[in-house]
CSV table of C-alpha atoms in Angstrom, one decimal:
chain,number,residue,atom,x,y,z
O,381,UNK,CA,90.5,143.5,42.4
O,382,UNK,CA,87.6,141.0,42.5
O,383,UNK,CA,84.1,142.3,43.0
O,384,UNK,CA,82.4,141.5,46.0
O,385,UNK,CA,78.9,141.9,46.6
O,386,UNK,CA,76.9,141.5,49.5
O,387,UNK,CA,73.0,141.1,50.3
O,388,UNK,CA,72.2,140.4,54.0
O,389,UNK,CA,69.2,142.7,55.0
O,390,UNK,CA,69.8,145.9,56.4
O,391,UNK,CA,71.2,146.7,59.3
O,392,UNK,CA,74.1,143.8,59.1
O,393,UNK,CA,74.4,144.8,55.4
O,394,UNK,CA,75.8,148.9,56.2
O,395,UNK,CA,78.0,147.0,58.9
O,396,UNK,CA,79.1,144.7,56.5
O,397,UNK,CA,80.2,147.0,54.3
O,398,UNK,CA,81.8,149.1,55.8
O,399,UNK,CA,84.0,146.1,57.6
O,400,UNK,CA,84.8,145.6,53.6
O,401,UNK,CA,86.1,148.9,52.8
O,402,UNK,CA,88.4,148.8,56.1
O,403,UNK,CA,89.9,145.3,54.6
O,404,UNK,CA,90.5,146.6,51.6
O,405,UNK,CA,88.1,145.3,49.6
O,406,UNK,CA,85.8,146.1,46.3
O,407,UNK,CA,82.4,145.6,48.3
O,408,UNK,CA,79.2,146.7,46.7
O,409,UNK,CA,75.6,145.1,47.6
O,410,UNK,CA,71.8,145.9,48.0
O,411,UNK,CA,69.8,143.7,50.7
O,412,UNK,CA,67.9,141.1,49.1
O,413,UNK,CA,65.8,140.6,52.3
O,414,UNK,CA,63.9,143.4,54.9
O,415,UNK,CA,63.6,142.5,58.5
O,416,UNK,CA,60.2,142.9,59.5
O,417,UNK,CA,59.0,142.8,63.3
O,418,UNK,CA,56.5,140.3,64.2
O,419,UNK,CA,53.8,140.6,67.1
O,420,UNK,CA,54.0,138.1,69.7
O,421,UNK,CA,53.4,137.3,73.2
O,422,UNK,CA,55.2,137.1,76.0
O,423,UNK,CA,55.4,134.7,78.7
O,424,UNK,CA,55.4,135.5,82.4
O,425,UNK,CA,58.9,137.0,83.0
O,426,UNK,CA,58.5,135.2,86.2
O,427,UNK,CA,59.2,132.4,84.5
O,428,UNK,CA,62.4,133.2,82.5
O,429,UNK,CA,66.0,133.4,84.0
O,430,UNK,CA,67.9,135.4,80.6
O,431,UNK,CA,67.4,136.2,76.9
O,432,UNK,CA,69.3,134.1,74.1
O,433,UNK,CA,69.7,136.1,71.1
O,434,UNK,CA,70.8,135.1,67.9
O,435,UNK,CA,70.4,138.6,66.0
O,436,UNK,CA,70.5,142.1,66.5
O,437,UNK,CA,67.2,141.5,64.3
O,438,UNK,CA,65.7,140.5,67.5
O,439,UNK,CA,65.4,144.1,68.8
O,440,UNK,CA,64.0,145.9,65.8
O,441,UNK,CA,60.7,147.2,66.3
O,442,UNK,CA,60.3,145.3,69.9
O,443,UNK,CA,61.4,147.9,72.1
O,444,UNK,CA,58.1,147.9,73.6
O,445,UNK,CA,57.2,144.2,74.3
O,446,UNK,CA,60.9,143.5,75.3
O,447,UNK,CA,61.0,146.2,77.5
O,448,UNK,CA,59.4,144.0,80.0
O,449,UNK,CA,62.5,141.9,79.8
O,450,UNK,CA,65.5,144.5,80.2
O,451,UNK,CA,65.9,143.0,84.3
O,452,UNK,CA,66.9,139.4,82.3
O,453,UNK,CA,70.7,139.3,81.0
O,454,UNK,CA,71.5,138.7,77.8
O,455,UNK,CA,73.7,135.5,75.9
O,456,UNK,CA,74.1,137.2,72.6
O,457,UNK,CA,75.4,135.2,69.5
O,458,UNK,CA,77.8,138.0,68.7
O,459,UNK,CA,79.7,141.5,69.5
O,460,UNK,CA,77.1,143.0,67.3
O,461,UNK,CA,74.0,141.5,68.9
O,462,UNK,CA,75.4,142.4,72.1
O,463,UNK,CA,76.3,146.1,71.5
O,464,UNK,CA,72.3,146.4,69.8
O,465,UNK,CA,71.0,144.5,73.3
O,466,UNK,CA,73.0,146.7,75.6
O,467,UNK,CA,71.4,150.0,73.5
O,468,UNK,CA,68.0,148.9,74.1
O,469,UNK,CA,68.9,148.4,77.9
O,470,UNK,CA,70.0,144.9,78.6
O,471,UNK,CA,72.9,143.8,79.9
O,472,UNK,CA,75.5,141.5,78.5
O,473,UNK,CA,75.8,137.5,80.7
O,474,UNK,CA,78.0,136.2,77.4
O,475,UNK,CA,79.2,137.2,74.0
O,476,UNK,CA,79.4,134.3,71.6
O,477,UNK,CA,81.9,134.0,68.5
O,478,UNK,CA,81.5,130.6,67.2
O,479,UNK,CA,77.8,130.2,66.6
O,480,UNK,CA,74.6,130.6,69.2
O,481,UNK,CA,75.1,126.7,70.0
O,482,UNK,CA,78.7,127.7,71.3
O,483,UNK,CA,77.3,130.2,73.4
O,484,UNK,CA,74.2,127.9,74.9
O,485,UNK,CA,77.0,125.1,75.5
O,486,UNK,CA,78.5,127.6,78.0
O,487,UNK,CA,75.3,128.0,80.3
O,488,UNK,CA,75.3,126.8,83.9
O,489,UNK,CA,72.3,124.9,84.8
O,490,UNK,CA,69.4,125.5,85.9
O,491,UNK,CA,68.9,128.3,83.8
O,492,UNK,CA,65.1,128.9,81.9
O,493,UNK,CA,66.3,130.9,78.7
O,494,UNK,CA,63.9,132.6,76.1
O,495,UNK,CA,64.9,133.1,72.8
O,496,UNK,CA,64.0,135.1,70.7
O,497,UNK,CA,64.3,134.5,67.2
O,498,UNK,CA,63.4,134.9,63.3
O,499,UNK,CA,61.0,133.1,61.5
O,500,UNK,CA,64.3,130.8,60.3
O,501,UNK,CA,66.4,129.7,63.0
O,502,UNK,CA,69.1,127.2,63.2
O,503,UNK,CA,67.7,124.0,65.7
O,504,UNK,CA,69.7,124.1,69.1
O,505,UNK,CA,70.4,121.5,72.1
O,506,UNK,CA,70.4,122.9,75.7
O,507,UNK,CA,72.8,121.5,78.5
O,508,UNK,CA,71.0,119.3,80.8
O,509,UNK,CA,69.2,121.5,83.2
O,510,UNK,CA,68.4,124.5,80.8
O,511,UNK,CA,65.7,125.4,79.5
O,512,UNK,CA,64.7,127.1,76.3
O,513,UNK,CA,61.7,128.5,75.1
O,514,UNK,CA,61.3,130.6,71.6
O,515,UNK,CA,58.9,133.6,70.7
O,516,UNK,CA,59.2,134.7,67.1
O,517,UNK,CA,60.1,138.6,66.9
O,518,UNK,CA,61.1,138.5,63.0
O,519,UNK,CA,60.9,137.9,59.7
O,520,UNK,CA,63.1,138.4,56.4
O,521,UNK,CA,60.8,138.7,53.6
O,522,UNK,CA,62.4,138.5,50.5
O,523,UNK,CA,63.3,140.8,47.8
O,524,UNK,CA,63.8,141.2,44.1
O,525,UNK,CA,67.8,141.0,43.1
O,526,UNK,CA,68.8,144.9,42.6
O,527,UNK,CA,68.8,145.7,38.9
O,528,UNK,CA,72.1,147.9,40.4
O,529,UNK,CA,74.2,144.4,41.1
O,530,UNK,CA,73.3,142.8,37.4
O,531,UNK,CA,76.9,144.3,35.7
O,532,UNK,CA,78.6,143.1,38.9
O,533,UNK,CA,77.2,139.6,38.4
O,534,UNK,CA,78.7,139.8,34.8
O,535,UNK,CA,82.0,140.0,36.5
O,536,UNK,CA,82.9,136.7,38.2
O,537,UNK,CA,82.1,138.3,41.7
O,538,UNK,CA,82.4,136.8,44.7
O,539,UNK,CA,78.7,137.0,46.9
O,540,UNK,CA,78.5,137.0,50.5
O,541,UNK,CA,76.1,134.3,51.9
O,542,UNK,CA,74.9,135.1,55.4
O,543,UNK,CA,72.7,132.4,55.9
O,544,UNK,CA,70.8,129.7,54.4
O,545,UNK,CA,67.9,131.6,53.6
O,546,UNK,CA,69.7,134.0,51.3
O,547,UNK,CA,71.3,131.1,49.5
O,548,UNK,CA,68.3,129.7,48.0
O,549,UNK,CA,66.6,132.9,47.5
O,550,UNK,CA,69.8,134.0,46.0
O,551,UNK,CA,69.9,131.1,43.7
O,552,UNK,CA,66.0,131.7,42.6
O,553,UNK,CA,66.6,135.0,41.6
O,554,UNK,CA,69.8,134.0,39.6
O,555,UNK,CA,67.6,131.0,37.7
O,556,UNK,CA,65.2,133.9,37.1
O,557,UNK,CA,67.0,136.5,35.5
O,558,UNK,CA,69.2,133.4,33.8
O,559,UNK,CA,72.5,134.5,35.3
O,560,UNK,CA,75.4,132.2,34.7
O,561,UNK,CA,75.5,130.7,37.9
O,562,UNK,CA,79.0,128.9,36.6
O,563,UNK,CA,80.6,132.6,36.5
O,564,UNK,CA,79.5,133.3,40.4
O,565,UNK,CA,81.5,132.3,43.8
O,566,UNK,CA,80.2,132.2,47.0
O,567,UNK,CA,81.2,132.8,50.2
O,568,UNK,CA,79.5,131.3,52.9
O,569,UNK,CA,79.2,132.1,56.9
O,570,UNK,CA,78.9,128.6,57.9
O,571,UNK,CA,78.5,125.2,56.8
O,572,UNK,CA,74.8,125.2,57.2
O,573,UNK,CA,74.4,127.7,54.4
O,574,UNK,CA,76.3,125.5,51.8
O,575,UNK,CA,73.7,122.6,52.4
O,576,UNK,CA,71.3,124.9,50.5
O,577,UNK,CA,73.1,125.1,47.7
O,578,UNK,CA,72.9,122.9,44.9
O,579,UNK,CA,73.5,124.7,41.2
O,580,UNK,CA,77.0,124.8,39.5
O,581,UNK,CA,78.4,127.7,41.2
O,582,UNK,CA,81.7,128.5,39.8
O,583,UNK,CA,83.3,127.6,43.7
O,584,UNK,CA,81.8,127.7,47.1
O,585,UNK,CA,84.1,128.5,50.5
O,586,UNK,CA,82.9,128.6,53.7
O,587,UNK,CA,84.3,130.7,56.5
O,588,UNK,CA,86.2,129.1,59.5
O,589,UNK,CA,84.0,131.2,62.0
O,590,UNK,CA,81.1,132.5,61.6
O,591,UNK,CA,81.8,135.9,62.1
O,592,UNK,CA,81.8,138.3,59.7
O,593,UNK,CA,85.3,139.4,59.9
O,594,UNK,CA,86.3,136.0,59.6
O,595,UNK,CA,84.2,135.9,56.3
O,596,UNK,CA,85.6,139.1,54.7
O,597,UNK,CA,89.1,138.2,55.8
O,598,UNK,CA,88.5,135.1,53.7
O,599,UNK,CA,87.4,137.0,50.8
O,600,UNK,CA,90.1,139.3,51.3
O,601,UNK,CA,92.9,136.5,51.0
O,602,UNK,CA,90.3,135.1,47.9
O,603,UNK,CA,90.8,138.3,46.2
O,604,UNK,CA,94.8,138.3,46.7
């Protein structure tokens, strides 16, 4: 069977993973990102109606500034997010499975929302009559490609892409360690990631959901 590697920061990566094995496929990977918290400020909770979260990323390291918020409800991008919200005491308004814009569509105005988000975040467009504003929780810095993966790469593997980020630091370290990019396919979460790629990759598929089931399920019928 095919190799698969994936490289989405810990804690989506051991999820990942494991979701792999369960499908049946030959999944190895090493995160090329950490999450890192970030300080910020909050504004008056007076002022804010629910939480839109678009990563369980949001919660790491913030239990104590966010534990102002746990009397706002949560619209969470995913089951994953949700289940990581609802363990730091929040509870659920809305679970998403087609992408955080999906999920803000669905809002009934007048509604102030605060996100919180990562350092890179996809650019969103609230209903009439809602509200949005952002605080920054997170940050992915970036990591050197696992010497581990290098043989797999050799392979003609198939990597995971879990977001835009990953797919040009991806490609970096690839031009670095001069990798034949021609001998590598991708697959992608979403459409959004492929805009940020631009080498001869050997072929690029994108995921008809971004979920990750829908991405490994993919893979899966790649690999058949």
């Amino acid at each position: 069977m095919r190799p698969v590697i994936a490289i989405r920061p810990e804690p989506g990566l051991s999820s990942t993973l494991e979701l792999g094995r369960e499908l049946g496929l030959a999944i190895t990977g090493a995160p090329l990102f950490e999450i890192r918290p970030l300080a910020f400020d909050l504004p008056d909770p007076a002022l804010i109606d629910a939480l839109l979260v678009g990563s369980a990323n949001a919660f790491l390291g913030n239990a104590g500034n966010l534990a102002r918020l746990t009397d706002k409800p949560v619209y969470a991008v995913g089951r994953n997010t949700a289940e990581t919200a609802r363990s730091a005491g929040f509870e659920i308004a809305a679970i998403g499975s087609g992408g955080l814009q999906k999920v803000l569509d669905q809002i009934a105005p007048p509604t102030r929302l605060l996100r919180i988000a990562g350092t890179e975040r996809v650019p969103l467009t609230p209903p009439d009559g809602v509200t949005i504003e952002t605080v920054t929780a997170y940050e992915s810095a970036p990591l050197p490609l696992d010497p581990g993966l290098l043989k797999t790469l050799s392979s003609t593997p198939i990597v995971l892409l879990h977001s835009a980020a990953a797919a040009r630091h991806f490609t970096n370290e690839c031009n670095r360690l001069r990798l034949r990019i021609n001998q590598i396919e991708l697959a992608a979460l979403g459409p959004r990631i492929v805009e940020a790629l631009d080498e001869p990759w050997r072929s690029i598929h994108v995921s008809s959901q971004p979920t990750d089931r829908d991405l490994l399920e993919m893979v899966r019928d790649l690999c058949e």
